[in-house]
N, CA, C, O and CB atoms as a CASP TS submission, in Angstrom:
PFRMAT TS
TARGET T0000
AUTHOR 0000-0000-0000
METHOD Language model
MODEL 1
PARENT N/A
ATOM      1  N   UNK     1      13.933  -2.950  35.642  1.00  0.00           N
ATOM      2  CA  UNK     1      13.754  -2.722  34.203  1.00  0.00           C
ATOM      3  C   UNK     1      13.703  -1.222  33.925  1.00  0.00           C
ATOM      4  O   UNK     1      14.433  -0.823  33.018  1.00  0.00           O
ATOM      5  CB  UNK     1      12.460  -3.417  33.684  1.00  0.00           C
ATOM      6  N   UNK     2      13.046  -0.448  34.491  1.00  0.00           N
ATOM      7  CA  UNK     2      13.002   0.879  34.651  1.00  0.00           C
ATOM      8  C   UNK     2      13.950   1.727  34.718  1.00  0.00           C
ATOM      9  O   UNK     2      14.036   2.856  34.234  1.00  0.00           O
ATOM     10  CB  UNK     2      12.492   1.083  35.460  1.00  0.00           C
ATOM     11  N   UNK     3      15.070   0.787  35.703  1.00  0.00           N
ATOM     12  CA  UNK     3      16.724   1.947  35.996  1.00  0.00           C
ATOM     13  C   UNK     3      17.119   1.865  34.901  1.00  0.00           C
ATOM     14  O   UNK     3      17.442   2.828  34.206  1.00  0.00           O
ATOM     15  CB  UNK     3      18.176   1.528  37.100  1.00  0.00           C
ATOM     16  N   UNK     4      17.171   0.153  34.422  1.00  0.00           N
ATOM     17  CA  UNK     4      17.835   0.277  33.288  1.00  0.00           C
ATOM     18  C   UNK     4      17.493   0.769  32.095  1.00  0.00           C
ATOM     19  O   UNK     4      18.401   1.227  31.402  1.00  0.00           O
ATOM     20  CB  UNK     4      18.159  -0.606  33.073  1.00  0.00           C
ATOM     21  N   UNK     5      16.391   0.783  31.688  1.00  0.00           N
ATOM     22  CA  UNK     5      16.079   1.648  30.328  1.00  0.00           C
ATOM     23  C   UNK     5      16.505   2.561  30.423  1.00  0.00           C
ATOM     24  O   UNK     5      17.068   2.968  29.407  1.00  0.00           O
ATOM     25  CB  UNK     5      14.901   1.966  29.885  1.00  0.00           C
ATOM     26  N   UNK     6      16.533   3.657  31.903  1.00  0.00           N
ATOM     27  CA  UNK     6      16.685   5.075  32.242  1.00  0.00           C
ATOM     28  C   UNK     6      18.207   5.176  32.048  1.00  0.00           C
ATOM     29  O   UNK     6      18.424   6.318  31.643  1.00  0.00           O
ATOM     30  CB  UNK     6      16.129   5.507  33.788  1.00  0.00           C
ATOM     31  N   UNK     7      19.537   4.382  32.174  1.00  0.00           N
ATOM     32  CA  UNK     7      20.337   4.002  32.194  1.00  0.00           C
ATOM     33  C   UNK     7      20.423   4.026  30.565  1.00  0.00           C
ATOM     34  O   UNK     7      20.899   5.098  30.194  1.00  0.00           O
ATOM     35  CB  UNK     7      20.384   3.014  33.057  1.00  0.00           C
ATOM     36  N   UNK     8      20.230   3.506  29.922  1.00  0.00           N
ATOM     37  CA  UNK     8      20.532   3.258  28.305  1.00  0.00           C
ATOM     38  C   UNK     8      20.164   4.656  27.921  1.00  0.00           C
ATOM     39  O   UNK     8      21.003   5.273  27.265  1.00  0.00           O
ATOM     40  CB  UNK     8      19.530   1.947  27.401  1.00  0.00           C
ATOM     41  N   UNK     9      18.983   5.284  28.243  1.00  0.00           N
ATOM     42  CA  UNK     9      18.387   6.703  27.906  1.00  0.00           C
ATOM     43  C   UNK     9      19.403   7.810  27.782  1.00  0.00           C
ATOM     44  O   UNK     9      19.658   8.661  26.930  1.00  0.00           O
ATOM     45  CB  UNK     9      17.385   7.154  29.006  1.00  0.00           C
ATOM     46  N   UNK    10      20.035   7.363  29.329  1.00  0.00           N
ATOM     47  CA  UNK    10      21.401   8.619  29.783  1.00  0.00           C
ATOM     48  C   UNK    10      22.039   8.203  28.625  1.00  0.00           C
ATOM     49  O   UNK    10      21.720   8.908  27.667  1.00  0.00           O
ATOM     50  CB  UNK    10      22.569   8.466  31.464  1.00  0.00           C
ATOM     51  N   UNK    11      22.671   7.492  28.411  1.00  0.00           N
ATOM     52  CA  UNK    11      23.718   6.937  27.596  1.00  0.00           C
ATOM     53  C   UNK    11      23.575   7.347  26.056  1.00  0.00           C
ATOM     54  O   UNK    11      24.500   7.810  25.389  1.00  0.00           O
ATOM     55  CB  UNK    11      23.696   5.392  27.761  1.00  0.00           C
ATOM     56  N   UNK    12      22.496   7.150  25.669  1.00  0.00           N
ATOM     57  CA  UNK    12      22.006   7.129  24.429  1.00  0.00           C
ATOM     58  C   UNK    12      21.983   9.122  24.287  1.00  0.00           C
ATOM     59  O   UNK    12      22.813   9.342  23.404  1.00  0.00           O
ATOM     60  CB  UNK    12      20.299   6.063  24.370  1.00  0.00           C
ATOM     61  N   UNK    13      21.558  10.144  24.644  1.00  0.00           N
ATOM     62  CA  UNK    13      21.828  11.238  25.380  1.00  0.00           C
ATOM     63  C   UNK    13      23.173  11.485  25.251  1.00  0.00           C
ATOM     64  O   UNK    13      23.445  12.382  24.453  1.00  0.00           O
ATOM     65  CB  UNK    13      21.443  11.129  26.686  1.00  0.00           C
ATOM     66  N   UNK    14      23.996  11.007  25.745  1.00  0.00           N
ATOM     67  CA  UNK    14      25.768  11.498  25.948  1.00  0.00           C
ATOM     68  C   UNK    14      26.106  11.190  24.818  1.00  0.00           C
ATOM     69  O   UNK    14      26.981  11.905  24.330  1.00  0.00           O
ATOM     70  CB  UNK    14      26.878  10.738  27.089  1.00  0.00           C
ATOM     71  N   UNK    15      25.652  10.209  24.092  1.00  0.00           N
ATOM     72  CA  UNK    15      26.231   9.459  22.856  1.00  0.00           C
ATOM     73  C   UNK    15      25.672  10.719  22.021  1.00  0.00           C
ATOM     74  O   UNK    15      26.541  11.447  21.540  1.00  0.00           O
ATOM     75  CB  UNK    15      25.589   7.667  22.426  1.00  0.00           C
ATOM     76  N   UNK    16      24.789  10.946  21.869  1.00  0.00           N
ATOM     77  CA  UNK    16      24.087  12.187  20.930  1.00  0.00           C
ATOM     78  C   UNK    16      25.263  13.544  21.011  1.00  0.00           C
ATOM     79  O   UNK    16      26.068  14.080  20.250  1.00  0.00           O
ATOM     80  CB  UNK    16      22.250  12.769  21.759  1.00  0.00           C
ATOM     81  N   UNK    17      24.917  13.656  22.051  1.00  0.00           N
ATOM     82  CA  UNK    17      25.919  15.022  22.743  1.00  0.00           C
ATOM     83  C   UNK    17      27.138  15.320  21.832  1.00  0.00           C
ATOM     84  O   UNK    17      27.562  16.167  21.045  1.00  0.00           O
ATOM     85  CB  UNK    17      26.675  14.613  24.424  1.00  0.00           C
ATOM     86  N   UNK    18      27.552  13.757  22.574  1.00  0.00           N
ATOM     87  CA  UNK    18      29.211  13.536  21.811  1.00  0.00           C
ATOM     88  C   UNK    18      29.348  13.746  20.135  1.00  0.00           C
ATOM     89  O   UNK    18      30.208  14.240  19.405  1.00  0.00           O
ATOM     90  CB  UNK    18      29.770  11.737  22.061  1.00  0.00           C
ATOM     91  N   UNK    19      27.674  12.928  19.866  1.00  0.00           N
ATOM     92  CA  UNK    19      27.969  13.261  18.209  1.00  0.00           C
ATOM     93  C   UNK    19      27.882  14.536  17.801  1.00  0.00           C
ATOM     94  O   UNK    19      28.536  14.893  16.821  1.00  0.00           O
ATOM     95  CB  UNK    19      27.032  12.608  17.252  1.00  0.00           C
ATOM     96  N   UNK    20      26.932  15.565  18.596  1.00  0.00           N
ATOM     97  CA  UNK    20      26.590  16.711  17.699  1.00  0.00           C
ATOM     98  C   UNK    20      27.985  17.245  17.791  1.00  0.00           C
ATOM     99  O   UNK    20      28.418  17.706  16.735  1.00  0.00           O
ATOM    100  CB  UNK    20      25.301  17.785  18.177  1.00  0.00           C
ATOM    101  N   UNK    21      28.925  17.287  19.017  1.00  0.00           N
ATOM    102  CA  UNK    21      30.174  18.160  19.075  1.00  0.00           C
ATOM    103  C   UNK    21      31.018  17.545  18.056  1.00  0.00           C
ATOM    104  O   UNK    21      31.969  18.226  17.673  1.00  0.00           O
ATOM    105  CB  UNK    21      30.924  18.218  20.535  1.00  0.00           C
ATOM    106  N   UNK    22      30.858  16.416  17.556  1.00  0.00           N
ATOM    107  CA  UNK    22      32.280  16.052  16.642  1.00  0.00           C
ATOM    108  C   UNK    22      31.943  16.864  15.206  1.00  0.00           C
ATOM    109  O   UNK    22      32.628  17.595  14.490  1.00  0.00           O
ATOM    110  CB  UNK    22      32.533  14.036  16.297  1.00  0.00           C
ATOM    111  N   UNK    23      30.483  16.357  15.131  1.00  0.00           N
ATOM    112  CA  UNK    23      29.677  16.974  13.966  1.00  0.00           C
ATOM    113  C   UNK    23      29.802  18.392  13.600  1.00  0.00           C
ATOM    114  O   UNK    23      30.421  18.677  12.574  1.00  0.00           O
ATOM    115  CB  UNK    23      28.321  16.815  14.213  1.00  0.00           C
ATOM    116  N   UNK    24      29.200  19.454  14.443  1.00  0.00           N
ATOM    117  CA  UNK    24      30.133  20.942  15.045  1.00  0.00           C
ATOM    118  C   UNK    24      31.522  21.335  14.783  1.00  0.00           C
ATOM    119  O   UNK    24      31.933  22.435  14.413  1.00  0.00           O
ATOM    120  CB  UNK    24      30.277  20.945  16.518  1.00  0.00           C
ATOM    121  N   UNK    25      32.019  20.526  14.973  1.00  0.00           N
ATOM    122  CA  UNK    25      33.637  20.169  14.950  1.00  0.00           C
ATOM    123  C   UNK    25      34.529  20.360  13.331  1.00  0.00           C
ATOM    124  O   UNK    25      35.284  21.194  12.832  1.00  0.00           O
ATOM    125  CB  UNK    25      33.736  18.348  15.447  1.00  0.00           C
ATOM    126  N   UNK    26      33.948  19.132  12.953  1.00  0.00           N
ATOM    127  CA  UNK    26      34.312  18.948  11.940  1.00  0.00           C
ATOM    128  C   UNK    26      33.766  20.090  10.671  1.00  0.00           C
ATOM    129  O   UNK    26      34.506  20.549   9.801  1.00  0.00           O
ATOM    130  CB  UNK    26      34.004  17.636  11.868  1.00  0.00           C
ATOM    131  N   UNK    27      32.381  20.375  10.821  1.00  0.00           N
ATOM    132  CA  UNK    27      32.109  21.512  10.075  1.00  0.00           C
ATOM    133  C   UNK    27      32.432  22.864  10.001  1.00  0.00           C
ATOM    134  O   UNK    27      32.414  23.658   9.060  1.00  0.00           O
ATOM    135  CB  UNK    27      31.243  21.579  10.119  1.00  0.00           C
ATOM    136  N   UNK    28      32.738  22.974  11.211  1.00  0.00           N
ATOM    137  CA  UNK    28      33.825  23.936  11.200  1.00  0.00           C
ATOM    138  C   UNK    28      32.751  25.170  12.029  1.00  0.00           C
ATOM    139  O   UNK    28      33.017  26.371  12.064  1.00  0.00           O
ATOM    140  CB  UNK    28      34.550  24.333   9.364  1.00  0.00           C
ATOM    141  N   UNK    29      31.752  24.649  12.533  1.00  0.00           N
ATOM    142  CA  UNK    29      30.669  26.301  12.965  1.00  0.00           C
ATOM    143  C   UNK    29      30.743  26.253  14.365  1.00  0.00           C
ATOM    144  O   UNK    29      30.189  27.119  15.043  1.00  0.00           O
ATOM    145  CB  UNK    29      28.654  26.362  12.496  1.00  0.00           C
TER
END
């Protein structure tokens, strides 16, 4: 239960990542 929460955590993390760069991106800064 533990890997996996830690597992969704990473994920949830990269998913963020990914959003701030599109977000960044698109605004143009």
């Amino acid at each position: 239960m533990a890997k996996f929460s830690h597992a969704i955590l990473e994920k949830n993390v990269i998913l963020l990542a990914i959003a701030t760069l599109i977000t960044v991106s698109i605004g143009g800064l």
